[in-house]
GROMACS .gro file of C-alpha atoms in nm:
model
  421
    1SER     CA    1   1.236   2.960   5.178
    2PRO     CA    2   1.547   2.889   4.969
    3LEU     CA    3   1.532   2.954   4.598
    4THR     CA    4   1.531   2.640   4.385
    5GLY     CA    5   1.639   2.742   4.038
    6PRO     CA    6   1.886   2.971   3.867
    7ASP     CA    7   2.066   3.226   4.085
    8ILE     CA    8   2.018   3.498   3.824
    9VAL     CA    9   1.713   3.532   3.601
   10GLY     CA   10   1.716   3.768   3.301
   11LEU     CA   11   1.392   3.965   3.279
   12GLU     CA   12   1.453   4.186   2.978
   13GLY     CA   13   1.119   4.308   2.844
   14HIS     CA   14   0.936   4.190   3.155
   15LEU     CA   15   0.733   4.382   3.410
   16LEU     CA   16   0.833   4.282   3.763
   17LEU     CA   17   0.551   4.312   4.016
   18PRO     CA   18   0.506   4.229   4.383
   19GLY     CA   19   0.306   3.914   4.440
   20ILE     CA   20  -0.054   3.978   4.337
   21ILE     CA   21  -0.318   3.949   4.608
   22SER     CA   22  -0.678   3.865   4.521
   23GLY     CA   23  -0.895   4.040   4.777
   24HIS     CA   24  -1.189   3.800   4.743
   25THR     CA   25  -1.190   3.435   4.636
   26HIS     CA   26  -1.397   3.118   4.667
   27VAL     CA   27  -1.123   2.897   4.525
   28ALA     CA   28  -1.304   2.564   4.489
   29GLY     CA   29  -1.597   2.733   4.311
   30GLY     CA   30  -1.403   2.834   4.001
   31SER     CA   31  -1.390   2.540   3.762
   32SER     CA   32  -1.706   2.389   3.913
   33THR     CA   33  -1.918   2.676   3.780
   34ARG     CA   34  -1.717   2.805   3.483
   35GLY     CA   35  -1.895   2.768   3.150
   36LEU     CA   36  -2.209   2.640   3.323
   37ILE     CA   37  -2.366   2.964   3.444
   38GLU     CA   38  -2.326   3.186   3.138
   39GLY     CA   39  -2.652   3.060   2.991
   40GLY     CA   40  -2.844   3.208   3.282
   41ARG     CA   41  -2.833   2.910   3.520
   42SER     CA   42  -2.775   2.966   3.890
   43PHE     CA   43  -2.435   2.880   4.037
   44ALA     CA   44  -2.605   2.740   4.347
   45ARG     CA   45  -2.668   2.378   4.244
   46PRO     CA   46  -2.312   2.294   4.127
   47LEU     CA   47  -2.175   2.440   4.448
   48GLU     CA   48  -2.421   2.240   4.659
   49ILE     CA   49  -2.316   1.918   4.484
   50VAL     CA   50  -1.948   1.994   4.544
   51GLU     CA   51  -2.018   2.040   4.913
   52ASN     CA   52  -2.259   1.751   4.965
   53GLU     CA   53  -2.142   1.480   4.724
   54PHE     CA   54  -1.762   1.509   4.701
   55ASP     CA   55  -1.532   1.340   4.950
   56ASP     CA   56  -1.215   1.508   5.078
   57ASP     CA   57  -0.994   1.363   4.805
   58GLU     CA   58  -1.226   1.492   4.534
   59LEU     CA   59  -1.251   1.829   4.704
   60ASP     CA   60  -0.871   1.850   4.727
   61ALA     CA   61  -0.841   1.771   4.355
   62LEU     CA   62  -1.084   2.051   4.275
   63THR     CA   63  -0.907   2.296   4.506
   64ALA     CA   64  -0.563   2.209   4.369
   65TYR     CA   65  -0.679   2.263   4.010
   66ASN     CA   66  -0.820   2.606   4.087
   67LEU     CA   67  -0.530   2.712   4.306
   68ALA     CA   68  -0.283   2.609   4.037
   69GLU     CA   69  -0.467   2.836   3.792
   70LEU     CA   70  -0.441   3.127   4.031
   71ILE     CA   71  -0.069   3.079   4.086
   72ARG     CA   72  -0.006   3.030   3.714
   73SER     CA   73  -0.164   3.369   3.644
   74GLY     CA   74   0.044   3.551   3.905
   75CYS     CA   75  -0.187   3.541   4.207
   76THR     CA   76   0.049   3.452   4.490
   77SER     CA   77  -0.198   3.529   4.772
   78GLN     CA   78  -0.569   3.492   4.830
   79VAL     CA   79  -0.808   3.648   5.078
   80GLU     CA   80  -1.016   3.333   5.073
   81MET     CA   81  -1.376   3.283   5.180
   82SER     CA   82  -1.412   2.910   5.132
   83LEU     CA   83  -1.776   2.813   5.092
   84SER     CA   84  -1.764   2.589   5.399
   85LEU     CA   85  -1.527   2.486   5.674
   86ARG     CA   86  -1.460   2.162   5.481
   87GLN     CA   87  -1.350   2.367   5.184
   88ALA     CA   88  -1.138   2.594   5.404
   89ARG     CA   89  -0.954   2.287   5.533
   90SER     CA   90  -0.903   2.174   5.174
   91TYR     CA   91  -0.769   2.516   5.079
   92ALA     CA   92  -0.520   2.506   5.366
   93ARG     CA   93  -0.400   2.160   5.263
   94MET     CA   94  -0.357   2.251   4.897
   95ALA     CA   95  -0.205   2.593   4.968
   96GLY     CA   96   0.054   2.414   5.179
   97ARG     CA   97   0.123   2.171   4.895
   98LEU     CA   98   0.151   2.437   4.621
   99GLY     CA   99   0.310   2.712   4.830
  100ALA     CA  100   0.031   2.973   4.812
  101ARG     CA  101  -0.018   3.243   5.072
  102GLY     CA  102  -0.367   3.287   5.210
  103TRP     CA  103  -0.596   3.431   5.472
  104VAL     CA  104  -0.874   3.174   5.488
  105GLY     CA  105  -1.200   3.102   5.664
  106GLY     CA  106  -1.512   2.902   5.602
  107MET     CA  107  -1.813   3.109   5.499
  108ILE     CA  108  -2.058   3.155   5.788
  109PRO     CA  109  -2.324   3.025   5.731
  110GLY     CA  110  -2.163   2.769   5.505
  111ILE     CA  111  -2.303   2.670   5.168
  112GLY     CA  112  -2.484   2.370   5.320
  113ARG     CA  113  -2.697   2.599   5.543
  114LEU     CA  114  -2.685   2.926   5.355
  115PHE     CA  115  -2.984   2.948   5.122
  116PRO     CA  116  -3.275   2.889   5.365
  117ILE     CA  117  -3.123   3.154   5.595
  118TRP     CA  118  -3.033   3.398   5.319
  119PHE     CA  119  -3.369   3.387   5.144
  120GLY     CA  120  -3.583   3.294   5.443
  121SER     CA  121  -3.784   3.491   5.694
  122ASP     CA  122  -3.672   3.678   6.003
  123GLN     CA  123  -3.796   3.383   6.206
  124GLU     CA  124  -3.580   3.139   6.009
  125LEU     CA  125  -3.277   3.362   6.067
  126ALA     CA  126  -3.345   3.366   6.441
  127ALA     CA  127  -3.401   2.990   6.453
  128ALA     CA  128  -3.065   2.930   6.281
  129GLU     CA  129  -2.870   3.142   6.531
  130GLY     CA  130  -2.755   2.853   6.751
  131ASP     CA  131  -2.612   2.655   6.459
  132THR     CA  132  -2.443   2.968   6.323
  133LEU     CA  133  -2.279   3.030   6.662
  134ALA     CA  134  -2.151   2.672   6.651
  135GLU     CA  135  -2.008   2.737   6.302
  136ILE     CA  136  -1.831   3.046   6.431
  137GLN     CA  137  -1.668   2.844   6.708
  138ALA     CA  138  -1.565   2.569   6.467
  139ASN     CA  139  -1.407   2.823   6.233
  140LEU     CA  140  -1.225   2.987   6.522
  141ASP     CA  141  -1.086   2.648   6.628
  142PHE     CA  142  -0.971   2.587   6.269
  143ALA     CA  143  -0.800   2.928   6.256
  144ARG     CA  144  -0.623   2.856   6.583
  145SER     CA  145  -0.492   2.529   6.439
  146LEU     CA  146  -0.330   2.718   6.150
  147ALA     CA  147  -0.121   2.923   6.391
  148ALA     CA  148   0.110   2.624   6.436
  149GLY     CA  149   0.194   2.617   6.062
  150ASP     CA  150   0.456   2.797   5.855
  151GLY     CA  151   0.270   3.129   5.851
  152LEU     CA  152   0.182   3.122   5.481
  153VAL     CA  153  -0.181   3.034   5.556
  154GLN     CA  154  -0.360   3.212   5.839
  155GLY     CA  155  -0.716   3.193   5.963
  156MET     CA  156  -0.963   3.477   5.913
  157MET     CA  157  -1.327   3.522   6.009
  158THR     CA  158  -1.547   3.519   5.700
  159PRO     CA  159  -1.917   3.590   5.761
  160HIS     CA  160  -2.127   3.552   5.448
  161ALA     CA  161  -2.300   3.892   5.467
  162ALA     CA  162  -2.487   4.124   5.702
  163ASP     CA  163  -2.830   3.988   5.609
  164THR     CA  164  -2.743   3.634   5.726
  165GLN     CA  165  -2.632   3.741   6.074
  166THR     CA  166  -2.794   3.838   6.402
  167PRO     CA  167  -2.657   4.071   6.672
  168ALA     CA  168  -2.542   3.766   6.868
  169THR     CA  169  -2.354   3.611   6.576
  170LEU     CA  170  -2.191   3.945   6.489
  171THR     CA  171  -2.071   3.979   6.848
  172ALA     CA  172  -1.923   3.628   6.837
  173ILE     CA  173  -1.754   3.698   6.501
  174ALA     CA  174  -1.607   4.026   6.627
  175THR     CA  175  -1.474   3.853   6.939
  176ALA     CA  176  -1.312   3.579   6.733
  177ALA     CA  177  -1.160   3.830   6.490
  178ARG     CA  178  -1.016   4.029   6.780
  179GLU     CA  179  -0.840   3.716   6.905
  180LEU     CA  180  -0.701   3.621   6.564
  181GLY     CA  181  -0.596   3.971   6.460
  182THR     CA  182  -0.641   3.896   6.089
  183GLY     CA  183  -0.970   4.077   6.043
  184ILE     CA  184  -1.296   4.021   5.859
  185HIS     CA  185  -1.374   3.917   5.500
  186THR     CA  186  -1.737   3.939   5.388
  187HIS     CA  187  -1.978   4.023   5.108
  188LEU     CA  188  -2.090   4.384   5.159
  189SER     CA  189  -2.414   4.528   5.021
  190GLN     CA  190  -2.384   4.279   4.738
  191GLY     CA  191  -2.738   4.357   4.625
  192GLY     CA  192  -3.031   4.581   4.695
  193ARG     CA  193  -3.209   4.306   4.883
  194GLU     CA  194  -2.930   4.285   5.143
  195THR     CA  195  -2.924   4.660   5.202
  196GLU     CA  196  -3.303   4.683   5.229
  197THR     CA  197  -3.327   4.381   5.459
  198VAL     CA  198  -3.065   4.512   5.701
  199ARG     CA  199  -3.226   4.856   5.706
  200ARG     CA  200  -3.564   4.701   5.787
  201ARG     CA  201  -3.426   4.475   6.059
  202TRP     CA  202  -3.171   4.700   6.224
  203GLY     CA  203  -3.240   5.052   6.097
  204VAL     CA  204  -2.901   5.115   5.928
  205THR     CA  205  -2.704   5.010   5.621
  206PRO     CA  206  -2.498   4.690   5.627
  207THR     CA  207  -2.177   4.896   5.636
  208ARG     CA  208  -2.292   5.095   5.939
  209TRP     CA  209  -2.423   4.785   6.115
  210LEU     CA  210  -2.098   4.593   6.074
  211ALA     CA  211  -1.889   4.892   6.182
  212ASP     CA  212  -2.102   4.945   6.492
  213ALA     CA  213  -2.061   4.575   6.578
  214ALA     CA  214  -1.678   4.620   6.577
  215LEU     CA  215  -1.622   4.413   6.262
  216MET     CA  216  -1.414   4.698   6.119
  217ASP     CA  217  -1.184   4.737   6.419
  218GLY     CA  218  -0.917   4.538   6.232
  219PRO     CA  219  -0.855   4.453   5.865
  220PHE     CA  220  -1.182   4.446   5.673
  221PHE     CA  221  -1.247   4.327   5.317
  222GLY     CA  222  -1.595   4.385   5.174
  223ALA     CA  223  -1.669   4.243   4.829
  224HIS     CA  224  -1.902   4.371   4.554
  225PHE     CA  225  -2.065   4.678   4.721
  226THR     CA  226  -2.318   4.700   4.440
  227ALA     CA  227  -2.600   4.855   4.646
  228PRO     CA  228  -2.458   5.077   4.921
  229ASP     CA  229  -2.587   5.411   5.041
  230TRP     CA  230  -2.332   5.635   4.870
  231SER     CA  231  -2.416   5.924   5.102
  232VAL     CA  232  -2.287   5.745   5.413
  233ASP     CA  233  -2.117   5.410   5.346
  234PRO     CA  234  -1.791   5.513   5.172
  235ALA     CA  235  -1.702   5.751   5.455
  236ILE     CA  236  -1.747   5.469   5.707
  237LEU     CA  237  -1.507   5.242   5.519
  238VAL     CA  238  -1.252   5.522   5.478
  239GLU     CA  239  -1.274   5.608   5.848
  240HIS     CA  240  -1.212   5.248   5.952
  241GLY     CA  241  -0.952   5.164   5.689
  242GLY     CA  242  -1.173   4.901   5.529
  243ALA     CA  243  -1.108   4.775   5.177
  244TYR     CA  244  -1.365   4.738   4.901
  245VAL     CA  245  -1.301   4.450   4.658
  246THR     CA  246  -1.428   4.484   4.302
  247CYS     CA  247  -1.474   4.147   4.128
  248PRO     CA  248  -1.516   4.187   3.751
  249SER     CA  249  -1.584   3.815   3.693
  250ALA     CA  250  -1.835   3.778   3.977
  251GLY     CA  251  -2.121   3.688   3.744
  252GLY     CA  252  -1.910   3.476   3.513
  253ALA     CA  253  -1.821   3.589   3.163
  254GLY     CA  254  -2.035   3.887   3.071
  255GLY     CA  255  -2.161   3.958   3.423
  256ALA     CA  256  -2.277   4.298   3.546
  257THR     CA  257  -2.032   4.578   3.624
  258GLN     CA  258  -1.942   4.679   3.979
  259PRO     CA  259  -1.896   5.029   4.126
  260TYR     CA  260  -1.521   5.052   4.077
  261PRO     CA  261  -1.531   5.413   3.940
  262GLU     CA  262  -1.754   5.531   4.226
  263ALA     CA  263  -1.527   5.373   4.489
  264LEU     CA  264  -1.215   5.529   4.338
  265ALA     CA  265  -1.378   5.871   4.333
  266ALA     CA  266  -1.482   5.829   4.698
  267GLY     CA  267  -1.119   5.778   4.804
  268MET     CA  268  -1.174   5.424   4.928
  269THR     CA  269  -0.906   5.157   4.951
  270VAL     CA  270  -1.001   4.952   4.645
  271CYS     CA  271  -0.872   4.601   4.568
  272VAL     CA  272  -0.935   4.363   4.280
  273GLY     CA  273  -1.063   4.012   4.349
  274ILE     CA  274  -1.123   3.693   4.155
  275ASP     CA  275  -1.445   3.596   4.336
  276THR     CA  276  -1.493   3.273   4.142
  277HIS     CA  277  -1.559   3.134   3.790
  278SER     CA  278  -1.241   3.291   3.644
  279ASN     CA  279  -0.903   3.225   3.807
  280ASP     CA  280  -0.695   3.430   3.563
  281MET     CA  281  -0.566   3.716   3.775
  282MET     CA  282  -0.415   3.901   3.481
  283GLU     CA  283  -0.742   3.878   3.291
  284ASN     CA  284  -0.930   4.011   3.592
  285LEU     CA  285  -0.698   4.309   3.631
  286LYS     CA  286  -0.772   4.389   3.266
  287LEU     CA  287  -1.147   4.338   3.307
  288ALA     CA  288  -1.157   4.560   3.616
  289VAL     CA  289  -1.017   4.845   3.408
  290VAL     CA  290  -1.215   4.783   3.089
  291LEU     CA  291  -1.549   4.730   3.263
  292GLY     CA  292  -1.479   5.015   3.502
  293GLN     CA  293  -1.408   5.254   3.216
  294ALA     CA  294  -1.725   5.142   3.038
  295ARG     CA  295  -1.929   5.194   3.353
  296ALA     CA  296  -1.782   5.540   3.411
  297SER     CA  297  -1.857   5.640   3.052
  298LEU     CA  298  -2.216   5.511   3.061
  299LEU     CA  299  -2.302   5.668   3.397
  300ALA     CA  300  -2.128   6.003   3.347
  301GLY     CA  301  -2.366   6.296   3.364
  302ARG     CA  302  -2.658   6.111   3.521
  303ALA     CA  303  -2.818   6.309   3.802
  304ASP     CA  304  -2.854   6.006   4.028
  305THR     CA  305  -2.490   5.893   3.995
  306PRO     CA  306  -2.223   5.955   4.261
  307PRO     CA  307  -1.890   6.105   4.151
  308LEU     CA  308  -1.691   5.878   3.918
  309ARG     CA  309  -1.324   5.827   3.837
  310SER     CA  310  -1.242   5.611   3.538
  311PRO     CA  311  -0.990   5.343   3.641
  312THR     CA  312  -0.648   5.291   3.485
  313ALA     CA  313  -0.412   4.995   3.467
  314ALA     CA  314  -0.214   5.154   3.748
  315ASP     CA  315  -0.525   5.154   3.969
  316ALA     CA  316  -0.575   4.781   3.910
  317VAL     CA  317  -0.211   4.695   3.979
  318LEU     CA  318  -0.199   4.906   4.295
  319GLY     CA  319  -0.533   4.760   4.402
  320SER     CA  320  -0.401   4.405   4.386
  321THR     CA  321  -0.065   4.483   4.549
  322GLN     CA  322  -0.018   4.789   4.771
  323HIS     CA  323  -0.384   4.855   4.844
  324ALA     CA  324  -0.450   4.491   4.932
  325ALA     CA  325  -0.148   4.497   5.165
  326VAL     CA  326  -0.280   4.817   5.326
  327GLY     CA  327  -0.618   4.651   5.374
  328LEU     CA  328  -0.451   4.350   5.536
  329ARG     CA  329  -0.233   4.585   5.743
  330ARG     CA  330   0.069   4.390   5.625
  331PRO     CA  331   0.334   4.642   5.507
  332ALA     CA  332   0.577   4.364   5.410
  333PHE     CA  333   0.355   4.271   5.114
  334GLY     CA  334   0.256   4.450   4.797
  335ARG     CA  335   0.585   4.629   4.731
  336LEU     CA  336   0.928   4.576   4.580
  337GLU     CA  337   1.186   4.691   4.831
  338ALA     CA  338   1.447   4.558   5.073
  339GLY     CA  339   1.280   4.388   5.367
  340ALA     CA  340   0.955   4.307   5.184
  341ARG     CA  341   0.844   3.947   5.140
  342ALA     CA  342   0.983   3.759   4.840
  343ASP     CA  343   0.647   3.734   4.663
  344LEU     CA  344   0.727   3.823   4.301
  345VAL     CA  345   0.561   3.804   3.960
  346ALA     CA  346   0.725   3.871   3.623
  347VAL     CA  347   0.511   3.930   3.314
  348ASP     CA  348   0.662   3.910   2.965
  349LEU     CA  349   0.538   4.214   2.772
  350ARG     CA  350   0.734   4.157   2.451
  351GLY     CA  351   0.556   3.864   2.291
  352LEU     CA  352   0.285   3.816   2.034
  353LEU     CA  353  -0.057   3.962   2.118
  354VAL     CA  354   0.077   4.137   2.431
  355GLY     CA  355   0.371   4.349   2.319
  356SER     CA  356   0.569   4.460   2.018
  357GLY     CA  357   0.881   4.243   2.032
  358ALA     CA  358   1.065   4.483   2.266
  359ALA     CA  359   1.022   4.635   2.610
  360PRO     CA  360   0.726   4.877   2.583
  361PRO     CA  361   0.754   5.244   2.687
  362GLU     CA  362   0.441   5.233   2.909
  363PRO     CA  363   0.439   4.875   3.037
  364LEU     CA  364   0.136   4.896   3.267
  365ASN     CA  365  -0.084   4.965   2.966
  366ASN     CA  366   0.038   4.646   2.798
  367LEU     CA  367  -0.118   4.450   3.084
  368LEU     CA  368  -0.450   4.543   2.922
  369TYR     CA  369  -0.353   4.308   2.637
  370ALA     CA  370  -0.218   4.029   2.859
  371ASN     CA  371  -0.360   3.727   3.033
  372GLY     CA  372  -0.218   3.464   3.266
  373THR     CA  373  -0.015   3.293   2.996
  374ALA     CA  374   0.210   3.602   2.976
  375VAL     CA  375   0.330   3.537   3.332
  376SER     CA  376   0.684   3.396   3.318
  377TRP     CA  377   0.790   3.375   3.682
  378VAL     CA  378   0.603   3.345   4.011
  379LEU     CA  379   0.764   3.323   4.355
  380THR     CA  380   0.587   3.307   4.689
  381ASP     CA  381   0.803   3.353   4.997
  382GLY     CA  382   1.102   3.281   4.773
  383ARG     CA  383   0.970   2.951   4.638
  384ILE     CA  384   0.963   2.935   4.259
  385GLN     CA  385   0.621   2.817   4.142
  386VAL     CA  386   0.631   2.926   3.778
  387SER     CA  387   0.969   2.910   3.604
  388ASP     CA  388   1.010   3.065   3.260
  389GLY     CA  389   0.641   3.013   3.190
  390VAL     CA  390   0.624   2.657   3.325
  391PHE     CA  391   0.422   2.567   3.635
  392VAL     CA  392   0.669   2.387   3.864
  393ALA     CA  393   0.500   2.403   4.204
  394ASP     CA  394   0.366   2.050   4.154
  395ASP     CA  395   0.293   1.795   3.883
  396VAL     CA  396   0.061   1.999   3.662
  397ASP     CA  397  -0.041   1.701   3.447
  398ARG     CA  398  -0.161   1.518   3.756
  399ILE     CA  399  -0.344   1.828   3.882
  400VAL     CA  400  -0.526   1.867   3.550
  401ALA     CA  401  -0.611   1.496   3.523
  402GLU     CA  402  -0.751   1.479   3.878
  403GLY     CA  403  -0.938   1.806   3.835
  404GLY     CA  404  -1.091   1.675   3.513
  405ARG     CA  405  -1.203   1.354   3.680
  406VAL     CA  406  -1.389   1.551   3.947
  407ALA     CA  407  -1.539   1.789   3.689
  408ARG     CA  408  -1.676   1.497   3.486
  409ARG     CA  409  -1.839   1.353   3.796
  410LEU     CA  410  -2.000   1.690   3.872
  411TRP     CA  411  -2.134   1.716   3.516
  412ASP     CA  412  -2.270   1.362   3.535
  413LEU     CA  413  -2.455   1.436   3.859
  414LEU     CA  414  -2.601   1.755   3.711
  415ASP     CA  415  -2.703   1.568   3.397
  416ARG     CA  416  -2.890   1.306   3.600
  417GLU     CA  417  -3.102   1.592   3.741
  418ASP     CA  418  -3.163   1.723   3.390
  419TRP     CA  419  -2.995   2.044   3.506
  420PHE     CA  420  -2.856   2.117   3.160
  421GLY     CA  421  -3.195   2.072   3.002
   0.00000   0.00000   0.00000
């Protein structure tokens, strides 16, 4: 894409990075849950209302607001598990409008069917198999339709998790992923219940079960990994080239830590993801390091703890650039060199609260004091989206106004149910 802006940009005192890739997002779920779940409420009801009550225009307004936040904070690309096929279509529309790069699929089962299957019995899982197979086909058809686009948004198969699948649905997902060539994006051992359920049903861990079903034959992104079997699961991911995505904001502000130090020590390909709630990519890079260091310090020396390596700012930056590109098997991303894609992010490290008025001697460490407002320039595929700190990919005032209108409607619907009470 041609540049639209100055031919030469002075970046004195800036850190120039490849475009930042979030390895796990649910884009439309960000602002619809932010600030609502920190008091201990479940995220489920707001997300159900978004899916069931909002029309396509409202959904697009919500998606655009959240996607604009991601771009503004330096996240040029998303590995996106939309919470339904409707939301995946919205993501594709808004990514095309704002110029984001994404690998997108609708979660299978989608949010409208998920909870009775996820928390139901084995019989309910089996009874849902036919509808899940239909969802897989619909998502495959959607991914095929994206192949005719400009290449910035591609389809990907995104099963919810191992405990919401059957052998037949895994086979269908693997077949679809083989056709698309873009791989699998899923939640992986995101809690003890998932790991225990899969062991009971199929006799192995979720990681082993998915690998045996050929879901790791191509790119594979597994988010959270909070309850794996550390004696076997890391080696499976390393063998297959799968990526683990740590999501420091997964539980909202103040959520639980994730096994970032354990994964680093195990030699896994580790990425950083937004998940949802927070869309500030710079803030999440910082939180990954800070929470990871706290976790490593608290768990060090415990007999029941796997080996640990305390993360650094360099780990977080590599995880959201080179390591994400390795996981995607896309060598043209995640690096600054001739022939790589023109996905670029510049962060001003001189200013108040971030720097010291001059270019710092160890700039990666200054990212630990930054957030998305320190991002000065963002380009995706050569298109300038943030110019000298100003979001220029679209009319930001309109995006904020429309996003606010949808948020107020969501809050009103929740209030009618006495959800806040």
